[in-house]
Amino acid sequence: MIFTSSFLWGYFVSPIAGGALVDHHGGKMVMAWGVALWSLATFLTPWAAETSLWALLAMRALLGIAEGVALPCMNNMVARWFPPTERARAVGIAMAGFQLGSAIGLMLSPILMSQAGIFGPFVIFGLSGFLWVLVWLSAISSTPDRNLQISKYEMEYVMNKRQQPLMVENASRTTTVIPPFKRLLSKMPTWSLIVANAMHSWGFFVILSWMPIYFNSVYHVDLRQAAWFSAVPWCVMALMGYFGGLWSDGLIRSGTTITLTRKIMQSIGFIGPGIALIGLASAKSASIASAWLTLAVGLKSFSHSGFLVNLQEIAPQYSGVLHGMSNTAGTLAAIVGTVGVGFFVEIVGSFQGFLLLTSFLYFMAALFYILFSTGNRVNFEETDKCML
């Protein structure tokens, strides 16, 4: 657990600062620095492992710090590049990349280890990250109007379809780096996003960290030989996340309000896993339990078309820092959840009890989001005027 928590503590540090930098400077350079740093941390991990435990934990923490800027960058750039009827698909594709990348990495690592030694994957993945940065810097711009490769037709399409053509870009160039935290936290839609991200991360990291131990202790499954556990849930999550994005954008195009669409998607993303975890806790065999687990992970991806896109809609000019704030809450929840499982099982004596507790928290978070979220833009500008 200390290995996992070192990454989470690093991830806890950077999202708010990274989100503020993204809102002020744009996603291109912040993302480039983030990928460069986590590629460096990945590349140096073998050296750190041979040096000392503290050096290894430092590399894991650096990896977490660098990766903490990725999702705020994604959300910020999607808000600038895509109209409301295409954002859920864009986020779905981006998140599918995260999940498929994890699945591919899990499948390739044993092959790379057999050919290049135990440190081979770290060196290869680290160098691949540096190559990605070069491609990113040469091909990407933070906003459409700064892109030299965009066609006139595409530029007109982006600007005409977007509800607020240049307001986001202009805001990012004139606002200070320090966002109005007090005003952001004074609105209940912000708290609906914070609670949603916290619950999303709680469930994700509990499943990621403890399900191997759960399956081994309850069903006596050797998960080192179980490829389905490593790759299948990630692939299902990627596919269902993209399907959720298609459905979400289709609902908006057909006349469903953005607010109702986000609440439908988020309800599926929380109530679905809540029900699946109840099924997992009562499953009598490993095969049935794995089916419930895969369903829980897959349905979680509908949250990408819920709160994750909603971050861009209530305040596009602060989408990066909003994501950072909610990510920090999510990381704290992940730390509490992953550490809390051990204490809960030791005190109560039931792993199934913790799954039922997580299911209950999913239902409560869904209710909170339904009550307080909105797809409309929220006015956070009063604090800005007071600060001048």
Short mmCIF file of C-alpha atoms in Angstrom, two decimals, residues 63-345:
data_model
loop_
_atom_site.label_atom_id
_atom_site.label_comp_id
_atom_site.label_asym_id
_atom_site.label_seq_id
_atom_site.Cartn_x
_atom_site.Cartn_y
_atom_site.Cartn_z
CA LEU A 63 5.01 10.42 -11.27
CA GLY A 64 1.88 11.34 -9.33
CA ILE A 65 2.72 15.05 -9.30
CA ALA A 66 3.27 15.07 -13.07
CA GLU A 67 0.18 13.03 -13.91
CA GLY A 68 -1.95 15.34 -11.76
CA VAL A 69 -2.02 17.96 -14.54
CA ALA A 70 -3.23 15.61 -17.29
CA LEU A 71 -6.98 15.64 -16.69
CA PRO A 72 -7.22 19.40 -16.02
CA CYS A 73 -5.35 19.94 -19.31
CA MET A 74 -7.75 17.62 -21.12
CA ASN A 75 -10.84 19.33 -19.75
CA ASN A 76 -9.51 22.80 -20.44
CA MET A 77 -8.65 22.01 -24.05
CA VAL A 78 -11.92 20.19 -24.74
CA ALA A 79 -13.80 23.27 -23.49
CA ARG A 80 -11.88 25.40 -26.00
CA TRP A 81 -12.00 23.09 -28.99
CA PHE A 82 -15.43 21.40 -28.91
CA PRO A 83 -19.05 22.61 -28.93
CA PRO A 84 -21.44 21.29 -26.23
CA THR A 85 -22.89 18.59 -28.53
CA GLU A 86 -19.44 17.01 -29.08
CA ARG A 87 -17.73 17.35 -25.72
CA ALA A 88 -18.89 14.07 -24.19
CA ARG A 89 -17.55 12.13 -27.18
CA ALA A 90 -14.27 14.03 -27.01
CA VAL A 91 -13.90 13.24 -23.31
CA GLY A 92 -14.96 9.63 -23.99
CA ILE A 93 -12.22 9.23 -26.60
CA ALA A 94 -9.61 10.86 -24.36
CA MET A 95 -10.54 8.69 -21.37
CA ALA A 96 -10.62 5.60 -23.59
CA GLY A 97 -7.01 6.42 -24.38
CA PHE A 98 -6.21 6.41 -20.67
CA GLN A 99 -7.90 3.04 -20.14
CA LEU A 100 -6.70 1.30 -23.30
CA GLY A 101 -3.20 2.58 -22.59
CA SER A 102 -3.36 0.92 -19.18
CA ALA A 103 -4.64 -2.33 -20.71
CA ILE A 104 -1.95 -2.32 -23.42
CA GLY A 105 0.73 -1.52 -20.85
CA LEU A 106 -0.39 -4.39 -18.62
CA MET A 107 -0.31 -6.81 -21.55
CA LEU A 108 3.01 -5.59 -23.00
CA SER A 109 4.94 -5.40 -19.73
CA PRO A 110 5.43 -9.18 -19.30
CA ILE A 111 6.58 -9.46 -22.94
CA LEU A 112 9.01 -6.56 -22.54
CA MET A 113 10.32 -7.99 -19.28
CA SER A 114 10.99 -11.36 -20.92
CA GLN A 115 12.93 -9.69 -23.74
CA ALA A 116 14.60 -6.72 -22.03
CA GLY A 117 14.68 -7.64 -18.35
CA ILE A 118 12.58 -6.46 -15.44
CA PHE A 119 13.48 -2.81 -16.06
CA GLY A 120 12.74 -2.95 -19.79
CA PRO A 121 9.16 -1.62 -19.63
CA PHE A 122 10.20 1.41 -17.57
CA VAL A 123 12.94 2.39 -20.00
CA ILE A 124 10.80 1.82 -23.11
CA PHE A 125 7.68 3.54 -21.74
CA GLY A 126 9.77 6.46 -20.46
CA LEU A 127 11.47 7.00 -23.82
CA SER A 128 8.10 6.67 -25.58
CA GLY A 129 6.78 9.48 -23.41
CA PHE A 130 9.58 11.82 -24.50
CA LEU A 131 8.83 10.99 -28.14
CA TRP A 132 5.14 11.76 -27.52
CA VAL A 133 6.07 15.19 -26.15
CA LEU A 134 7.90 16.08 -29.39
CA VAL A 135 4.86 15.10 -31.47
CA TRP A 136 2.51 16.98 -29.11
CA LEU A 137 4.52 20.21 -29.27
CA SER A 138 4.71 20.14 -33.06
CA ALA A 139 1.05 19.29 -33.71
CA ILE A 140 -1.08 20.83 -30.94
CA SER A 141 -2.18 24.31 -29.88
CA SER A 142 -4.11 25.28 -26.76
CA THR A 143 -6.88 26.99 -28.75
CA PRO A 144 -8.16 26.74 -32.34
CA ASP A 145 -7.20 30.32 -33.24
CA ARG A 146 -3.54 29.59 -32.45
CA ASN A 147 -3.34 26.46 -34.58
CA LEU A 148 -1.45 26.93 -37.85
CA GLN A 149 -2.64 23.63 -39.32
CA ILE A 150 -6.39 24.09 -38.88
CA SER A 151 -8.40 24.66 -42.06
CA LYS A 152 -10.65 27.67 -42.54
CA TYR A 153 -13.69 25.38 -42.69
CA GLU A 154 -12.79 23.68 -39.40
CA MET A 155 -12.08 27.00 -37.70
CA GLU A 156 -15.46 28.38 -38.77
CA TYR A 157 -17.18 25.17 -37.68
CA VAL A 158 -15.62 25.26 -34.20
CA MET A 159 -16.35 28.94 -33.68
CA ASN A 160 -19.91 28.83 -35.04
CA LYS A 161 -20.92 25.72 -33.11
CA ARG A 162 -19.51 26.87 -29.82
CA GLN A 163 -21.86 28.87 -27.61
CA GLN A 164 -19.21 31.35 -26.41
CA PRO A 165 -16.74 31.65 -29.29
CA LEU A 166 -13.75 33.46 -27.84
CA MET A 167 -14.83 34.27 -24.31
CA VAL A 168 -12.83 31.43 -22.81
CA GLU A 169 -9.62 32.33 -24.62
CA ASN A 170 -9.94 36.02 -23.79
CA ALA A 171 -10.65 35.22 -20.16
CA SER A 172 -7.57 33.04 -19.90
CA ARG A 173 -5.39 35.86 -21.19
CA THR A 174 -6.68 38.53 -18.81
CA THR A 175 -7.37 36.77 -15.52
CA THR A 176 -4.74 36.34 -12.85
CA VAL A 177 -3.08 32.99 -12.24
CA ILE A 178 -4.72 32.75 -8.80
CA PRO A 179 -8.39 31.80 -9.33
CA PRO A 180 -11.28 32.95 -7.08
CA PHE A 181 -11.34 29.89 -4.82
CA LYS A 182 -13.76 31.38 -2.30
CA ARG A 183 -16.33 32.17 -4.97
CA LEU A 184 -15.88 28.81 -6.68
CA LEU A 185 -16.50 26.99 -3.40
CA SER A 186 -19.55 29.13 -2.56
CA LYS A 187 -21.69 27.45 -5.25
CA MET A 188 -23.40 24.09 -4.80
CA PRO A 189 -22.76 22.97 -8.43
CA THR A 190 -19.05 23.10 -7.56
CA TRP A 191 -19.63 20.86 -4.57
CA SER A 192 -21.66 18.45 -6.70
CA LEU A 193 -18.56 18.05 -8.90
CA ILE A 194 -16.24 17.68 -5.91
CA VAL A 195 -18.44 15.00 -4.34
CA ALA A 196 -18.80 13.20 -7.67
CA ASN A 197 -15.05 13.15 -8.32
CA ALA A 198 -14.36 12.03 -4.75
CA MET A 199 -16.75 9.09 -5.07
CA HIS A 200 -15.50 8.23 -8.55
CA SER A 201 -11.91 8.05 -7.28
CA TRP A 202 -12.89 6.19 -4.10
CA GLY A 203 -14.52 3.40 -6.11
CA PHE A 204 -11.82 3.31 -8.78
CA PHE A 205 -8.83 3.01 -6.45
CA VAL A 206 -10.55 0.61 -4.05
CA ILE A 207 -11.22 -1.68 -7.01
CA LEU A 208 -7.75 -1.18 -8.48
CA SER A 209 -5.90 -1.73 -5.21
CA TRP A 210 -7.94 -4.34 -3.36
CA MET A 211 -9.81 -6.51 -5.86
CA PRO A 212 -6.77 -8.75 -6.52
CA ILE A 213 -6.55 -9.42 -2.79
CA TYR A 214 -10.33 -9.89 -2.58
CA PHE A 215 -10.44 -12.44 -5.38
CA ASN A 216 -7.43 -14.26 -3.97
CA SER A 217 -8.76 -14.43 -0.41
CA VAL A 218 -12.43 -15.15 -1.21
CA TYR A 219 -12.21 -17.21 -4.41
CA HIS A 220 -8.55 -18.36 -4.22
CA VAL A 221 -7.80 -16.99 -7.68
CA ASP A 222 -4.15 -16.46 -8.63
CA LEU A 223 -4.55 -13.12 -10.37
CA ARG A 224 -1.01 -13.17 -11.71
CA GLN A 225 -2.31 -15.71 -14.20
CA ALA A 226 -5.70 -14.04 -14.74
CA ALA A 227 -5.34 -11.84 -17.83
CA TRP A 228 -9.02 -10.91 -17.75
CA PHE A 229 -8.53 -9.05 -14.48
CA SER A 230 -5.68 -6.97 -15.87
CA ALA A 231 -7.08 -6.04 -19.26
CA VAL A 232 -10.76 -6.83 -19.77
CA PRO A 233 -12.26 -4.34 -17.25
CA TRP A 234 -10.12 -1.53 -18.72
CA CYS A 235 -11.23 -2.36 -22.27
CA VAL A 236 -14.89 -2.57 -21.24
CA MET A 237 -14.57 0.78 -19.45
CA ALA A 238 -13.09 2.38 -22.58
CA LEU A 239 -15.85 1.04 -24.87
CA MET A 240 -18.71 1.90 -22.53
CA GLY A 241 -17.26 5.35 -21.88
CA TYR A 242 -17.26 6.12 -25.59
CA PHE A 243 -20.80 4.73 -25.94
CA GLY A 244 -21.88 6.97 -23.06
CA GLY A 245 -20.35 9.95 -24.85
CA LEU A 246 -22.22 9.15 -28.07
CA TRP A 247 -25.48 8.74 -26.21
CA SER A 248 -24.95 11.91 -24.18
CA ASP A 249 -24.23 14.07 -27.22
CA GLY A 250 -27.18 12.50 -29.02
CA LEU A 251 -29.54 13.40 -26.18
CA ILE A 252 -28.42 17.04 -26.29
CA ARG A 253 -28.80 17.22 -30.07
CA SER A 254 -32.31 15.78 -29.78
CA GLY A 255 -33.38 18.55 -27.40
CA THR A 256 -32.69 17.13 -23.93
CA THR A 257 -31.27 19.83 -21.69
CA ILE A 258 -27.59 19.65 -20.79
CA THR A 259 -28.52 19.56 -17.09
CA LEU A 260 -30.81 16.55 -17.46
CA THR A 261 -28.33 14.78 -19.74
CA ARG A 262 -25.50 15.12 -17.22
CA LYS A 263 -27.73 13.88 -14.40
CA ILE A 264 -28.79 10.83 -16.43
CA MET A 265 -25.20 9.95 -17.28
CA GLN A 266 -23.96 10.48 -13.74
CA SER A 267 -26.83 8.43 -12.29
CA ILE A 268 -25.82 5.50 -14.50
CA GLY A 269 -22.18 6.08 -13.56
CA PHE A 270 -22.93 5.80 -9.82
CA ILE A 271 -26.13 3.80 -9.35
CA GLY A 272 -24.94 1.17 -11.85
CA PRO A 273 -21.68 0.39 -10.01
CA GLY A 274 -23.54 0.57 -6.69
CA ILE A 275 -25.87 -2.22 -7.80
CA ALA A 276 -22.98 -4.17 -9.38
CA LEU A 277 -20.99 -4.08 -6.13
CA ILE A 278 -23.96 -5.57 -4.28
CA GLY A 279 -23.94 -8.38 -6.85
CA LEU A 280 -20.18 -8.75 -6.43
CA ALA A 281 -20.49 -9.01 -2.65
CA SER A 282 -23.06 -11.80 -2.94
CA ALA A 283 -21.47 -13.72 -5.84
CA LYS A 284 -20.83 -17.40 -5.13
CA SER A 285 -18.17 -18.04 -7.76
CA ALA A 286 -15.16 -16.24 -9.21
CA SER A 287 -16.65 -16.15 -12.72
CA ILE A 288 -19.87 -14.50 -11.56
CA ALA A 289 -17.92 -12.11 -9.33
CA SER A 290 -15.67 -11.14 -12.24
CA ALA A 291 -18.72 -10.42 -14.39
CA TRP A 292 -20.14 -8.12 -11.69
CA LEU A 293 -16.74 -6.44 -11.30
CA THR A 294 -16.42 -5.83 -15.04
CA LEU A 295 -19.95 -4.42 -15.12
CA ALA A 296 -19.16 -2.10 -12.18
CA VAL A 297 -16.00 -0.80 -13.86
CA GLY A 298 -17.75 -0.40 -17.21
CA LEU A 299 -20.73 1.52 -15.83
CA LYS A 300 -18.37 3.82 -13.91
CA SER A 301 -17.27 5.21 -17.26
CA PHE A 302 -20.65 6.92 -17.74
CA SER A 303 -19.36 9.42 -15.17
CA HIS A 304 -17.09 10.73 -17.93
CA SER A 305 -20.24 12.02 -19.67
CA GLY A 306 -21.55 13.25 -16.32
CA PHE A 307 -19.42 15.23 -13.91
CA LEU A 308 -16.25 15.09 -16.03
CA VAL A 309 -17.82 17.01 -18.92
CA ASN A 310 -19.90 19.11 -16.53
CA LEU A 311 -16.66 20.69 -15.24
CA GLN A 312 -16.36 22.52 -18.57
CA GLU A 313 -19.94 23.75 -18.60
CA ILE A 314 -20.47 25.55 -15.31
CA ALA A 315 -17.31 27.67 -15.73
CA PRO A 316 -15.31 27.10 -18.93
CA GLN A 317 -12.80 29.81 -17.97
CA TYR A 318 -12.04 27.91 -14.74
CA SER A 319 -12.42 24.35 -16.02
CA GLY A 320 -8.79 23.51 -15.27
CA VAL A 321 -8.78 24.66 -11.67
CA LEU A 322 -12.26 23.20 -11.05
CA HIS A 323 -10.96 19.90 -12.26
CA GLY A 324 -7.90 20.33 -10.08
CA MET A 325 -9.99 21.05 -6.99
CA SER A 326 -12.26 18.08 -7.57
CA ASN A 327 -9.25 15.88 -8.41
CA THR A 328 -7.61 16.81 -5.12
CA ALA A 329 -10.78 15.79 -3.29
CA GLY A 330 -10.83 12.61 -5.35
CA THR A 331 -7.22 11.80 -4.48
CA LEU A 332 -7.89 12.35 -0.78
CA ALA A 333 -10.92 10.05 -1.04
CA ALA A 334 -8.79 7.46 -2.85
CA ILE A 335 -6.18 7.55 -0.07
CA VAL A 336 -8.82 7.24 2.64
CA GLY A 337 -10.59 4.46 0.74
CA THR A 338 -7.55 2.33 -0.02
CA VAL A 339 -6.17 2.66 3.51
CA GLY A 340 -9.62 2.37 5.08
CA VAL A 341 -10.33 -1.01 3.50
CA GLY A 342 -7.65 -2.66 5.60
CA PHE A 343 -8.86 -1.11 8.85
CA PHE A 344 -12.50 -1.89 8.03
CA VAL A 345 -11.81 -5.54 7.26
#
